[in-house]
Coordinates of C-alpha atoms in Angstrom, one line a residue:
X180 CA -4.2 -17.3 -54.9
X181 CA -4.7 -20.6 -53.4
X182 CA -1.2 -20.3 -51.7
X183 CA -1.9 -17.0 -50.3
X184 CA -4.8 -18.0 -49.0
X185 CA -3.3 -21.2 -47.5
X186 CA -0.4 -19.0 -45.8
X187 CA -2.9 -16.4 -44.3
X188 CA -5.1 -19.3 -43.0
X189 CA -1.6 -20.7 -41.4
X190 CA -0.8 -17.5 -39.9
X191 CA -4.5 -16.9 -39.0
X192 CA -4.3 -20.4 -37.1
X193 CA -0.7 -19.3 -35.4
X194 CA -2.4 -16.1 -34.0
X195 CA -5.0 -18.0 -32.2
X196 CA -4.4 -18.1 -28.4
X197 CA -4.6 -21.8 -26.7
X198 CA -6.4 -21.9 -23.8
X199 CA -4.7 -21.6 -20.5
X200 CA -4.8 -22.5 -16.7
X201 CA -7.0 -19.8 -15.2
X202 CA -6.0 -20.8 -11.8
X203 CA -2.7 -19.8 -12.6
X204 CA -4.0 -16.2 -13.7
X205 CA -5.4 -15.3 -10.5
X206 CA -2.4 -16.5 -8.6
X207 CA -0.1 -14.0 -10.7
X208 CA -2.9 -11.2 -10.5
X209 CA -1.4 -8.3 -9.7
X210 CA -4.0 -6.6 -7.0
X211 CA -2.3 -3.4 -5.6
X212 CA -1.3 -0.8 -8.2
X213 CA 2.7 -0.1 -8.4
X214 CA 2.4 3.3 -6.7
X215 CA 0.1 1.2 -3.7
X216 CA 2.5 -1.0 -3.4
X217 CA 5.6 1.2 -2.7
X218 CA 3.3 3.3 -0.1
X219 CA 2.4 -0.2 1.8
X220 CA 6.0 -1.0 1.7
X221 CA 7.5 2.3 3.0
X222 CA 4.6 3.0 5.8
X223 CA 4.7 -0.4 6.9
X224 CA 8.7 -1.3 7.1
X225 CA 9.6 1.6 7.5
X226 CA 8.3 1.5 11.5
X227 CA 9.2 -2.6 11.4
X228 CA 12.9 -1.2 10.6
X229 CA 13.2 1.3 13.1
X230 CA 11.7 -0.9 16.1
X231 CA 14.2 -3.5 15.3
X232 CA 17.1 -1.1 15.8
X233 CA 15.4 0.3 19.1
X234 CA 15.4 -3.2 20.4
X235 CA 18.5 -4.7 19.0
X236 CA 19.7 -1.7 20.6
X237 CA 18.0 -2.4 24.2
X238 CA 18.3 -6.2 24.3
X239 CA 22.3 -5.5 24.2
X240 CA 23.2 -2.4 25.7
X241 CA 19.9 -3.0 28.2
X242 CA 19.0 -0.1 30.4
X243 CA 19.1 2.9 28.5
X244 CA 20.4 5.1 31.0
X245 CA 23.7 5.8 33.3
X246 CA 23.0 7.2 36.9
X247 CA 25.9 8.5 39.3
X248 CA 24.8 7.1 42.9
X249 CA 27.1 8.5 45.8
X250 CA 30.6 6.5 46.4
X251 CA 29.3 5.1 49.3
X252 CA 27.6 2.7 46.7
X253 CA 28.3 -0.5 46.0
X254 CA 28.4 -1.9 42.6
X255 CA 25.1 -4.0 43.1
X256 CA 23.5 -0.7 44.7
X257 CA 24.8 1.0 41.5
X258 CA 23.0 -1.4 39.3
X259 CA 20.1 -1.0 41.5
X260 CA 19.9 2.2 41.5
X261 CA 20.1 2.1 37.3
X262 CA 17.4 -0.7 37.0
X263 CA 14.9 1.2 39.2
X264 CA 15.6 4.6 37.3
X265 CA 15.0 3.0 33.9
X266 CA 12.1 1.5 35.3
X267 CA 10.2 4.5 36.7
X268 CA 11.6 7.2 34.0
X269 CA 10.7 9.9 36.4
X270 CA 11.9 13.5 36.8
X271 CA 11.9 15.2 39.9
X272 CA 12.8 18.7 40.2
X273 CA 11.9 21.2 42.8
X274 CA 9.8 24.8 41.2
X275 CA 10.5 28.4 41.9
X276 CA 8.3 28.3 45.1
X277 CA 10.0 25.1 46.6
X278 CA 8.0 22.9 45.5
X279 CA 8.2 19.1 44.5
X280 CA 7.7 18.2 41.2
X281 CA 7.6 15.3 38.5
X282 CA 7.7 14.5 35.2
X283 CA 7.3 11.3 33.0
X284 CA 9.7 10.1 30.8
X285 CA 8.4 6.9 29.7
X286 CA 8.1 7.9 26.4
X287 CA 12.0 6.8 26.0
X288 CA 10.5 3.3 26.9
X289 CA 7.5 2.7 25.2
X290 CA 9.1 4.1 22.1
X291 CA 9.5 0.8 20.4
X292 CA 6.1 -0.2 20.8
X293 CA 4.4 3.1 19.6
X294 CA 6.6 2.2 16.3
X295 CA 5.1 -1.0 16.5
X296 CA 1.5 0.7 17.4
X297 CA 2.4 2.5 14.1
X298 CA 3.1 -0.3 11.8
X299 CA -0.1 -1.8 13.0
X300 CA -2.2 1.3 11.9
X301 CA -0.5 1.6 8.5
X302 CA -1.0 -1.9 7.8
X303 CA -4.9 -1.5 8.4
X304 CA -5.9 0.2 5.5
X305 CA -4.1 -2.4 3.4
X306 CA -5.6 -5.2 5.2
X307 CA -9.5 -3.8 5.1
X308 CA -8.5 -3.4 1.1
X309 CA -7.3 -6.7 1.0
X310 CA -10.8 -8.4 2.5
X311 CA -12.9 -6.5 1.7
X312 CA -12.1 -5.2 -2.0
X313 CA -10.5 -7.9 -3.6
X314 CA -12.5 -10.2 -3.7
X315 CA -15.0 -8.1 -6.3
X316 CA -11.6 -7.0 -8.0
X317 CA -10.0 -10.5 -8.5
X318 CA -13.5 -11.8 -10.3
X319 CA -13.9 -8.4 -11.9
X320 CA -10.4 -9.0 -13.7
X321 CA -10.4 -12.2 -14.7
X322 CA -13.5 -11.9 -16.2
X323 CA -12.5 -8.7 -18.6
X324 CA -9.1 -10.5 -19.4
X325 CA -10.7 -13.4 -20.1
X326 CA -13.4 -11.6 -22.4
X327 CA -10.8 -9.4 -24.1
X328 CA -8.7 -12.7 -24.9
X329 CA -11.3 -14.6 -26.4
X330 CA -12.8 -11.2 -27.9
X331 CA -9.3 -11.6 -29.8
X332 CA -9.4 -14.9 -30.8
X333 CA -13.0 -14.3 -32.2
X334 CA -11.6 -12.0 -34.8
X335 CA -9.2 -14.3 -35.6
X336 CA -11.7 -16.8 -36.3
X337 CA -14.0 -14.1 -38.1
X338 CA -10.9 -13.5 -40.3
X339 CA -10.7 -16.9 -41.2
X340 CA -14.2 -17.4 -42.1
X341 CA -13.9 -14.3 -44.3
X342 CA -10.3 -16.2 -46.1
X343 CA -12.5 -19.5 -46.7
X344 CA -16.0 -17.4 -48.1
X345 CA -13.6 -15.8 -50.6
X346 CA -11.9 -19.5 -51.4
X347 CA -14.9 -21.1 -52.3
X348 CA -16.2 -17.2 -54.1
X349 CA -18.9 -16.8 -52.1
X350 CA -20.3 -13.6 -51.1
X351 CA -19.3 -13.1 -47.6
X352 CA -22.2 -11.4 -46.4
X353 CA -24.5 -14.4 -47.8
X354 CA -22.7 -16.3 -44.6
X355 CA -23.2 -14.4 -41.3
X356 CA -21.4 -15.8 -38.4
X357 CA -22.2 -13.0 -35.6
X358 CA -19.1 -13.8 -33.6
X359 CA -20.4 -10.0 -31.8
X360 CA -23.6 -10.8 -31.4
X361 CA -23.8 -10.8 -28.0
X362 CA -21.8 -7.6 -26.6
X363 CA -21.1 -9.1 -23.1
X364 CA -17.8 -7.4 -22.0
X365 CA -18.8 -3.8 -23.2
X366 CA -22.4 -4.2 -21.3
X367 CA -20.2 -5.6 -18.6
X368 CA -17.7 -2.1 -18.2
X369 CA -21.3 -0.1 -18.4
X370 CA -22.2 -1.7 -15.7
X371 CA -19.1 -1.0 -13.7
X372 CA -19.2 2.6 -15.4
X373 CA -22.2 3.1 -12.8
X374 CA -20.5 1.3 -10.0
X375 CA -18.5 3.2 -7.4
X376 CA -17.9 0.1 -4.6
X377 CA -14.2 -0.5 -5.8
X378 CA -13.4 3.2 -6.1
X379 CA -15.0 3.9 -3.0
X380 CA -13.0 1.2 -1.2
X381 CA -9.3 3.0 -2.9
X382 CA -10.6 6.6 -1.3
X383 CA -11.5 5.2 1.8
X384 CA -7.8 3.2 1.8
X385 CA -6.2 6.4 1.2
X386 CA -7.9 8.6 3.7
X387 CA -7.3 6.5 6.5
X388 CA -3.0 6.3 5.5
X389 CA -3.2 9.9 5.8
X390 CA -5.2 9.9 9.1
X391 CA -3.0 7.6 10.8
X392 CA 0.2 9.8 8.9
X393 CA -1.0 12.7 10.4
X394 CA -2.3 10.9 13.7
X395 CA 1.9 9.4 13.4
X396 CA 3.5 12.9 13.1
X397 CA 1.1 14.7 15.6
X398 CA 1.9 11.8 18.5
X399 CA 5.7 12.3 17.8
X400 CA 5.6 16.0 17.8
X401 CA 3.1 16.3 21.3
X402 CA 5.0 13.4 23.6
X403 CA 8.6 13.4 21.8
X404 CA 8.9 16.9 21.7
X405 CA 9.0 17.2 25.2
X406 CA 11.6 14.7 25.8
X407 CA 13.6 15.4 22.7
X408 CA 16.5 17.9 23.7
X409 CA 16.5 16.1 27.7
X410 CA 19.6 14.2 27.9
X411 CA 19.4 13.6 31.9
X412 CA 17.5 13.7 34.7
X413 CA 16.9 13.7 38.4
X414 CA 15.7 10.5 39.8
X415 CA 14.0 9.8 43.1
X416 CA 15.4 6.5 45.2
X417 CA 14.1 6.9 48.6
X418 CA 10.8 5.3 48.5
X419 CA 10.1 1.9 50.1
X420 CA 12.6 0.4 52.6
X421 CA 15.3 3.2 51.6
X422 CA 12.9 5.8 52.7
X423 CA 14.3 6.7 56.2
X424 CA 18.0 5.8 55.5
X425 CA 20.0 9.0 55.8
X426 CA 22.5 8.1 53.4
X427 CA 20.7 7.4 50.5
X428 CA 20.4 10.4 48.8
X429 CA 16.9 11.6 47.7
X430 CA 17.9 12.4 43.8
X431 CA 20.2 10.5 42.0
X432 CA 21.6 12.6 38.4
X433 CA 21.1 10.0 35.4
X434 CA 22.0 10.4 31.8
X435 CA 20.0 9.2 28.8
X436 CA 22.4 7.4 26.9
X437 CA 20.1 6.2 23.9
X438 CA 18.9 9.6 23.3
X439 CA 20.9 10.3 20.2
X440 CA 19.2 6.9 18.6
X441 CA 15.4 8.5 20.0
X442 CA 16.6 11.5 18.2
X443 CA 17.3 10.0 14.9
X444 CA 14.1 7.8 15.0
X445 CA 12.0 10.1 15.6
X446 CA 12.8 12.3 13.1
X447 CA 13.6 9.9 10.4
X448 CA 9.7 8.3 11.0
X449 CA 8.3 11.8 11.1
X450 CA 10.0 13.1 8.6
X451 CA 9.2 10.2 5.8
X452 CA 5.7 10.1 6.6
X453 CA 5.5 13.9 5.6
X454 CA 7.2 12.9 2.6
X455 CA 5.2 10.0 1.8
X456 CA 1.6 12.3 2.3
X457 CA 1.9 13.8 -1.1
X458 CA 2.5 10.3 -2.8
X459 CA -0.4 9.1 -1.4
X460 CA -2.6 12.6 -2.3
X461 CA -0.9 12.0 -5.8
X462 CA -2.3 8.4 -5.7
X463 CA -6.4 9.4 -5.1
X464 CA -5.7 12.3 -7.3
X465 CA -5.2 10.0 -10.6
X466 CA -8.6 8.4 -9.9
X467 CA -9.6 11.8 -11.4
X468 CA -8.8 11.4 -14.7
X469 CA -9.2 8.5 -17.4
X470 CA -6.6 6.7 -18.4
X471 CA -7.8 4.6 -21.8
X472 CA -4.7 4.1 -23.7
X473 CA -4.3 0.7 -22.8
X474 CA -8.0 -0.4 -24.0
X475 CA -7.2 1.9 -26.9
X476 CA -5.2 -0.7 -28.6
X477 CA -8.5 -2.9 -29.0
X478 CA -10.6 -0.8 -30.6
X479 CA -8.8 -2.0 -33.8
X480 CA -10.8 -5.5 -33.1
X481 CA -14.4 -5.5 -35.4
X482 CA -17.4 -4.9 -32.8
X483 CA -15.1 -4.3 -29.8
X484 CA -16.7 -1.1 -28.8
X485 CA -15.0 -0.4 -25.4
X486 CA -14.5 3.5 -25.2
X487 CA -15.8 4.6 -28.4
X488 CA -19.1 4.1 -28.1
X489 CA -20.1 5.9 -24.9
X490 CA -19.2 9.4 -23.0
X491 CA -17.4 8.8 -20.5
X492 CA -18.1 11.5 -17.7
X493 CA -17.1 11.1 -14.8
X494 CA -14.0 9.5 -14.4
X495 CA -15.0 8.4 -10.2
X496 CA -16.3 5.1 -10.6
X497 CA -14.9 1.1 -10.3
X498 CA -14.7 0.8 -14.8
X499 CA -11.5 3.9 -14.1
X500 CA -10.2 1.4 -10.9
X501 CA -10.7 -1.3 -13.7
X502 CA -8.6 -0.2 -16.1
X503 CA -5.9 1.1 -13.8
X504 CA -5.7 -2.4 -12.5
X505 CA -5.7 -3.8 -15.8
X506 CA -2.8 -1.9 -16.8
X507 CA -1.1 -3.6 -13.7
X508 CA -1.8 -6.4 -14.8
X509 CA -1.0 -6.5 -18.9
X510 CA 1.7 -9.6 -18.6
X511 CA -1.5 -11.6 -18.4
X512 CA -3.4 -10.4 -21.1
X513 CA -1.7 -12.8 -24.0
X514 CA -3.9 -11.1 -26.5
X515 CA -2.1 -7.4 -25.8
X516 CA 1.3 -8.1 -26.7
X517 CA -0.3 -9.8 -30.0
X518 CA -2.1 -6.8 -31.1
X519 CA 0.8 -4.3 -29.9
X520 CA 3.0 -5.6 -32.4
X521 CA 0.6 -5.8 -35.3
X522 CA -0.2 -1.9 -34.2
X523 CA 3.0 -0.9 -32.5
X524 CA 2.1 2.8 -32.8
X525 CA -1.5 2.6 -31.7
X526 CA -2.2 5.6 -29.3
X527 CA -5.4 6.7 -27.2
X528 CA -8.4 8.6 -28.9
X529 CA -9.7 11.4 -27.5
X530 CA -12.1 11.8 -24.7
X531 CA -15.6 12.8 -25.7

């Protein structure tokens, strides 16, 4: 009996966890869920991407336009007559009645910067997320994975006591150690069961992506609409000192030669936003329903009441956030991998 006892006691000692840099937790925390992160990336970049091409594209080719002056021209008034066109993107047509008319085009131009106006308001929601929220989440999970760590290692040590009790034949109840005396991580997730800042904070992130989606898809359907299918246009060169010379011509025909690269853009950028809308629906809609098989596995631990011992309701509140997070964030919990291969096939119980 003695070496049975010894052996457990050895492998009772093995099971303990040593205590660790907690610095180096919160560096590795992971604090944007998985699905988060791939929306962030794709709203974000995606823009980045594209206003990178529209201004590798203009810093080589440069003016994104080819007029036809008359042949009377001569190459510098040619070039002239290019630079002011791409400058004042202006088409001028005369009406039905006779009339002189104009239309901007300056959409072509300010193109990159609206994708850069874009990247901006995606980025936002990620950035009010990231100083406002967490800071609550980054204390709120170190605390739990602390507490659920050493909530292991204090059954360990409860085992043990119960090994050396029946070593010497004592009664093990005429020693109480109350290792649970003192419930502080399941008082702790009531408390947060009744707190809604964090949830709050995830609704609010994922209402404004879809604001600025939609806001995104409208601003490309109303001004590049217009422009889409308008490969050239009349532009006006007598104004200033040309004004009263007869031989300069009052419209000059130019030709948008970028407009196949507008084309793509813009419907590439519209047409992944309206793809990525559902994901992001998708991603508020699981704050609807519980997810507790990953605290599941430590209900097996003596007076680790987590889930068991309360209803729990609602599923909008910062405990759900918690424990989606937590999941995120299971390569730092050193106690989960311990207990998943003592109870490999250990599976959720169900909601009351």
């Amino acid at each position: 009996m003695s070496i049975a006892n010894t052996a457990a006691q050895a492998m009772l000692s093995d099971a303990l966890l040593r205590d660790s840099n907690g610095d180096n937790c919160i560096r590795h925390l992971e604090l944007d869920l998985p699905l988060d992160k791939v929306i962030k990336f794709v709203s974000v970049g995606l823009p980045l991407l594209l206003v990178s091409m529209a201004f590798a594209r203009e810093i080589s080719i440069g003016p994104q336009i080819s007029c036809f002056p008359p042949n009377n021209f001569t190459i510098k008034q040619a070039a002239y007559v290019d630079t002011y066109c791409w400058d004042c993107l202006m088409h001028h047509e005369f009406d039905t009645d006779g009339n002189f008319e104009e239309r901007s085009l300056w959409v072509h131009k300010m193109f990159p910067y609206s994708l850069l106006v874009m990247a901006m308001m995606m980025y936002l929601p990620a950035l009010i997320w990231r100083y406002l929220a967490v800071p609550s989440l980054t204390s709120d999970l170190f605390f739990i994975i602390d507490e659920l760590d050493k909530s292991y290692n204090r059954s360990v040590r409860l085992a043990q006591s119960i090994l050396d009790l029946k070593q010497h034949s004592e009664n093990p109840l005429a020693k109480r150690k109350r290792y649970f005396e003192y419930p502080l991580l399941e008082r702790y997730m009531q408390c947060k069961h009744g707190s809604y800042f964090l949830v709050s904070m995830l609704f609010l992130r994922g209402f404004l992506l879809l604001t600025f989606m939609s806001a995104s898809c409208l601003y490309l359907i109303y001004f590049h609409l217009s422009a889409f299918l308008q490969d050239e246009f009349s532009c006006f060169v007598r104004t200033g000192l040309l004004r009263d010379q007869p031989w300069v011509p009052e419209l000059v025909q130019c030709k948008m030669t970028g407009l196949l690269v507008f084309q793509v853009i813009s419907v590439a950028n519209g047409a992944v936003y309206v793809l990525l809308a559902p994901i992001v629906l998708f991603s508020l809609l699981r704050l609807f329903c519980w997810d507790t098989t990953f605290l599941s596995l430590y209900e097996v631990l003596p007076g680790l009441g987590l889930m068991s011992s309360q209803k729990l309701g609602c599923p909008l509140n910062d405990l759900n956030v918690l424990l989606l997070f937590l999941r995120a964030n299971v390569a730092q919990l050193r106690s989960y991998s311990r207990l998943r291969a003592v109870w490999p096939g250990r599976t959720a119980k169900p909601l009351r």
